[in-house]
Short mmCIF file of C-alpha atoms in Angstrom, two decimals:
data_model
loop_
_atom_site.label_atom_id
_atom_site.label_comp_id
_atom_site.label_asym_id
_atom_site.label_seq_id
_atom_site.Cartn_x
_atom_site.Cartn_y
_atom_site.Cartn_z
CA UNK A 1 21.61 -51.38 52.78
CA UNK A 2 24.87 -51.59 50.76
CA UNK A 3 22.89 -51.30 47.53
CA UNK A 4 21.32 -48.01 48.68
CA UNK A 5 24.70 -46.68 49.82
CA UNK A 6 26.23 -47.35 46.39
CA UNK A 7 23.34 -45.58 44.67
CA UNK A 8 23.69 -42.57 47.00
CA UNK A 9 27.45 -42.44 46.42
CA UNK A 10 26.96 -42.58 42.64
CA UNK A 11 24.28 -39.86 42.60
CA UNK A 12 25.76 -37.53 45.24
CA UNK A 13 28.41 -35.91 42.99
CA UNK A 14 25.73 -35.08 40.41
CA UNK A 15 23.49 -33.25 42.89
CA UNK A 16 25.76 -30.24 43.44
CA UNK A 17 26.98 -29.78 39.85
CA UNK A 18 25.24 -27.22 37.68
CA UNK A 19 22.82 -26.05 40.32
CA UNK A 20 22.12 -22.38 40.71
CA UNK A 21 23.55 -20.42 43.64
CA UNK A 22 21.60 -17.91 45.73
CA UNK A 23 22.33 -15.01 48.09
CA UNK A 24 21.15 -15.23 51.71
CA UNK A 25 18.23 -12.92 50.79
CA UNK A 26 17.01 -15.55 48.27
CA UNK A 27 18.06 -13.64 45.13
CA UNK A 28 19.71 -15.62 42.37
CA UNK A 29 23.52 -15.20 42.50
CA UNK A 30 24.79 -17.51 39.72
CA UNK A 31 22.64 -19.25 37.12
CA UNK A 32 24.14 -22.28 35.35
CA UNK A 33 22.83 -23.41 31.98
CA UNK A 34 24.17 -26.20 29.79
CA UNK A 35 23.85 -25.56 26.06
CA UNK A 36 24.43 -27.19 22.72
CA UNK A 37 27.78 -28.99 22.33
CA UNK A 38 28.38 -29.14 26.10
CA UNK A 39 28.77 -25.39 26.42
CA UNK A 40 28.11 -23.94 29.86
CA UNK A 41 26.75 -20.45 30.43
CA UNK A 42 27.05 -18.82 33.85
CA UNK A 43 25.06 -15.68 34.54
CA UNK A 44 26.09 -13.60 37.55
CA UNK A 45 23.60 -11.36 39.38
CA UNK A 46 23.94 -8.76 42.14
CA UNK A 47 21.97 -8.97 45.41
CA UNK A 48 19.15 -6.91 43.88
CA UNK A 49 18.67 -9.46 41.07
CA UNK A 50 20.30 -7.43 38.27
CA UNK A 51 22.36 -9.31 35.70
CA UNK A 52 26.00 -8.14 36.02
CA UNK A 53 27.92 -10.37 33.60
CA UNK A 54 27.76 -13.65 31.73
CA UNK A 55 30.48 -16.16 30.84
CA UNK A 56 30.22 -18.98 28.30
CA UNK A 57 32.72 -21.83 28.14
CA UNK A 58 33.14 -24.58 25.56
CA UNK A 59 33.32 -28.32 26.27
CA UNK A 60 37.06 -27.99 27.06
CA UNK A 61 36.50 -25.24 29.65
CA UNK A 62 37.80 -22.45 27.38
CA UNK A 63 36.03 -19.11 27.81
CA UNK A 64 34.33 -18.35 24.48
CA UNK A 65 32.22 -15.34 25.43
CA UNK A 66 32.14 -12.72 28.18
CA UNK A 67 29.36 -10.14 28.44
CA UNK A 68 29.12 -7.22 30.87
CA UNK A 69 25.74 -5.57 31.51
CA UNK A 70 24.75 -2.10 32.69
CA UNK A 71 22.29 -1.49 35.54
CA UNK A 72 19.33 -1.68 33.10
CA UNK A 73 20.37 -5.11 31.82
CA UNK A 74 21.76 -3.91 28.48
CA UNK A 75 24.93 -5.58 27.22
CA UNK A 76 27.61 -2.88 27.23
CA UNK A 77 30.58 -5.10 26.33
CA UNK A 78 31.01 -8.50 24.74
CA UNK A 79 34.32 -10.28 24.22
CA UNK A 80 34.33 -13.35 21.97
CA UNK A 81 37.11 -15.90 21.69
CA UNK A 82 37.69 -18.87 19.41
CA UNK A 83 40.21 -21.67 19.80
CA UNK A 84 42.21 -24.03 17.61
CA UNK A 85 41.64 -27.77 18.06
CA UNK A 86 44.85 -27.91 20.13
CA UNK A 87 43.25 -25.54 22.67
CA UNK A 88 45.38 -22.53 21.69
CA UNK A 89 43.59 -19.16 21.35
CA UNK A 90 42.75 -18.45 17.67
CA UNK A 91 40.99 -15.07 17.87
CA UNK A 92 39.67 -12.58 20.40
CA UNK A 93 37.65 -9.44 19.87
CA UNK A 94 35.18 -6.92 21.26
CA UNK A 95 31.63 -6.76 19.94
CA UNK A 96 28.70 -4.40 20.42
CA UNK A 97 25.25 -5.47 19.21
CA UNK A 98 26.83 -8.45 17.44
CA UNK A 99 29.22 -6.31 15.36
CA UNK A 100 33.02 -5.94 15.66
CA UNK A 101 33.59 -2.79 17.64
CA UNK A 102 36.90 -2.49 19.46
CA UNK A 103 40.13 -4.43 19.59
CA UNK A 104 40.52 -7.59 17.56
CA UNK A 105 43.41 -10.11 17.58
CA UNK A 106 44.16 -13.33 15.73
CA UNK A 107 46.88 -15.84 16.56
CA UNK A 108 48.90 -18.52 14.82
CA UNK A 109 48.35 -22.07 16.06
CA UNK A 110 51.55 -21.90 18.14
CA UNK A 111 50.24 -18.86 20.06
CA UNK A 112 52.17 -16.13 18.24
CA UNK A 113 50.16 -13.06 17.28
CA UNK A 114 49.07 -13.03 13.62
CA UNK A 115 47.14 -9.75 13.52
CA UNK A 116 45.88 -7.05 15.86
CA UNK A 117 44.00 -3.82 15.55
CA UNK A 118 40.89 -1.82 16.26
CA UNK A 119 37.69 -2.04 14.28
CA UNK A 120 35.01 0.61 14.80
CA UNK A 121 31.36 0.17 13.91
CA UNK A 122 31.62 -2.69 11.41
CA UNK A 123 28.35 -2.87 9.49
CA UNK A 124 27.46 -5.71 7.12
CA UNK A 125 24.69 -5.24 4.57
CA UNK A 126 23.54 -8.32 2.67
CA UNK A 127 22.30 -7.81 -0.88
CA UNK A 128 19.57 -9.66 -2.72
CA UNK A 129 21.27 -11.46 -5.59
CA UNK A 130 19.01 -13.42 -7.93
CA UNK A 131 21.70 -15.54 -9.60
CA UNK A 132 24.19 -18.10 -8.29
CA UNK A 133 27.28 -16.59 -9.92
CA UNK A 134 29.99 -16.43 -7.20
CA UNK A 135 31.65 -13.35 -8.75
CA UNK A 136 28.58 -11.22 -8.06
CA UNK A 137 28.50 -9.20 -4.86
CA UNK A 138 26.73 -10.89 -1.93
CA UNK A 139 27.28 -8.23 0.75
CA UNK A 140 28.82 -4.89 1.57
CA UNK A 141 30.95 -4.30 4.64
CA UNK A 142 31.36 -0.73 5.89
CA UNK A 143 34.54 -0.64 7.96
CA UNK A 144 36.52 1.86 10.01
CA UNK A 145 39.74 1.04 11.82
CA UNK A 146 43.20 -0.34 11.37
CA UNK A 147 44.96 -3.71 11.54
CA UNK A 148 48.55 -4.87 11.72
CA UNK A 149 49.46 -8.31 10.35
CA UNK A 150 52.62 -10.21 11.29
CA UNK A 151 54.75 -12.96 9.79
CA UNK A 152 55.57 -15.91 12.05
CA UNK A 153 58.32 -14.65 14.29
CA UNK A 154 56.64 -11.30 14.98
CA UNK A 155 57.95 -9.33 11.98
CA UNK A 156 55.44 -6.77 10.64
CA UNK A 157 53.85 -7.99 7.38
CA UNK A 158 51.14 -5.44 6.56
CA UNK A 159 49.30 -2.44 7.97
CA UNK A 160 45.76 -1.50 6.86
CA UNK A 161 43.55 1.53 7.49
CA UNK A 162 39.85 1.94 6.69
CA UNK A 163 37.79 5.15 6.80
CA UNK A 164 34.13 4.50 5.95
CA UNK A 165 35.47 1.84 3.61
CA UNK A 166 33.00 -0.17 1.55
CA UNK A 167 34.23 -3.72 0.96
CA UNK A 168 32.36 -5.79 -1.59
CA UNK A 169 32.33 -9.55 -1.61
CA UNK A 170 34.13 -11.22 -3.31
CA UNK A 171 35.42 -8.30 -5.40
CA UNK A 172 37.55 -6.53 -2.75
CA UNK A 173 37.55 -2.94 -1.53
CA UNK A 174 35.66 0.03 -2.95
CA UNK A 175 38.51 2.38 -3.76
CA UNK A 176 41.80 3.98 -2.81
CA UNK A 177 40.17 6.88 -0.97
CA UNK A 178 38.73 4.73 1.79
CA UNK A 179 41.39 2.01 2.15
CA UNK A 180 45.16 2.22 2.54
CA UNK A 181 47.73 -0.50 3.18
CA UNK A 182 51.48 -0.88 3.46
CA UNK A 183 53.12 -4.26 2.83
CA UNK A 184 56.51 -5.31 4.24
CA UNK A 185 58.99 -7.97 3.13
CA UNK A 186 59.80 -10.73 5.63
CA UNK A 187 63.33 -9.32 6.05
CA UNK A 188 61.94 -5.85 6.91
#
C-alpha cells in the first residue's frame, strides 16, 4: 500500500502540468506545447475556438515571442524578445510576416537602452553569388525608418534615417540620398 502511495505522490504533480485547458462548452481555451530547448508555447483561444494570441517562453521563463491574431486567424502583430545569458533583456521588436516592422530596441547587458527606433517594411533580398569571396555582396536590405543609438549612461551617440535605403552586405549603404546619420561625441 505504501509503495503505491509513493508512486501516486511522485506522479501526481506531473499530471496537471502542461495539460490543455478547456471552456465549459468543451472548446479549447489554452493549448500548451513544449518545444526544442525547453521552450513552452501557449496558444489562447476564445469560446468559439478562434486563436486569439500565442506566447512563447524560453527555458528560464522569459517571454521570447508574443503573437496576436485577428478573427480570421491571421497574425496581425508579433513581438520578439531576446535575452542575455544573465537574463537581462537584449532586444525587443515588432515583426510582420517575419520582417522588422515597427518599434525596435536593443539594450546593454546592464539593462540600459543601447538603441531605439522604428523600422518600416524591412525587406531582405538574398543574391546568388557563385564565389566564396567575403567582400562580394550576399544580400540587399531595403530599409525605411530611423534609429537612435546611445552611449552607456544614456547620452545620444548617433541618429540614423533611411528612406527606401538599399544596404549591401558587407559593403555598407547604397548612397547619401537614401541614408543620413548624425554622430555625437560622448561629451555631447
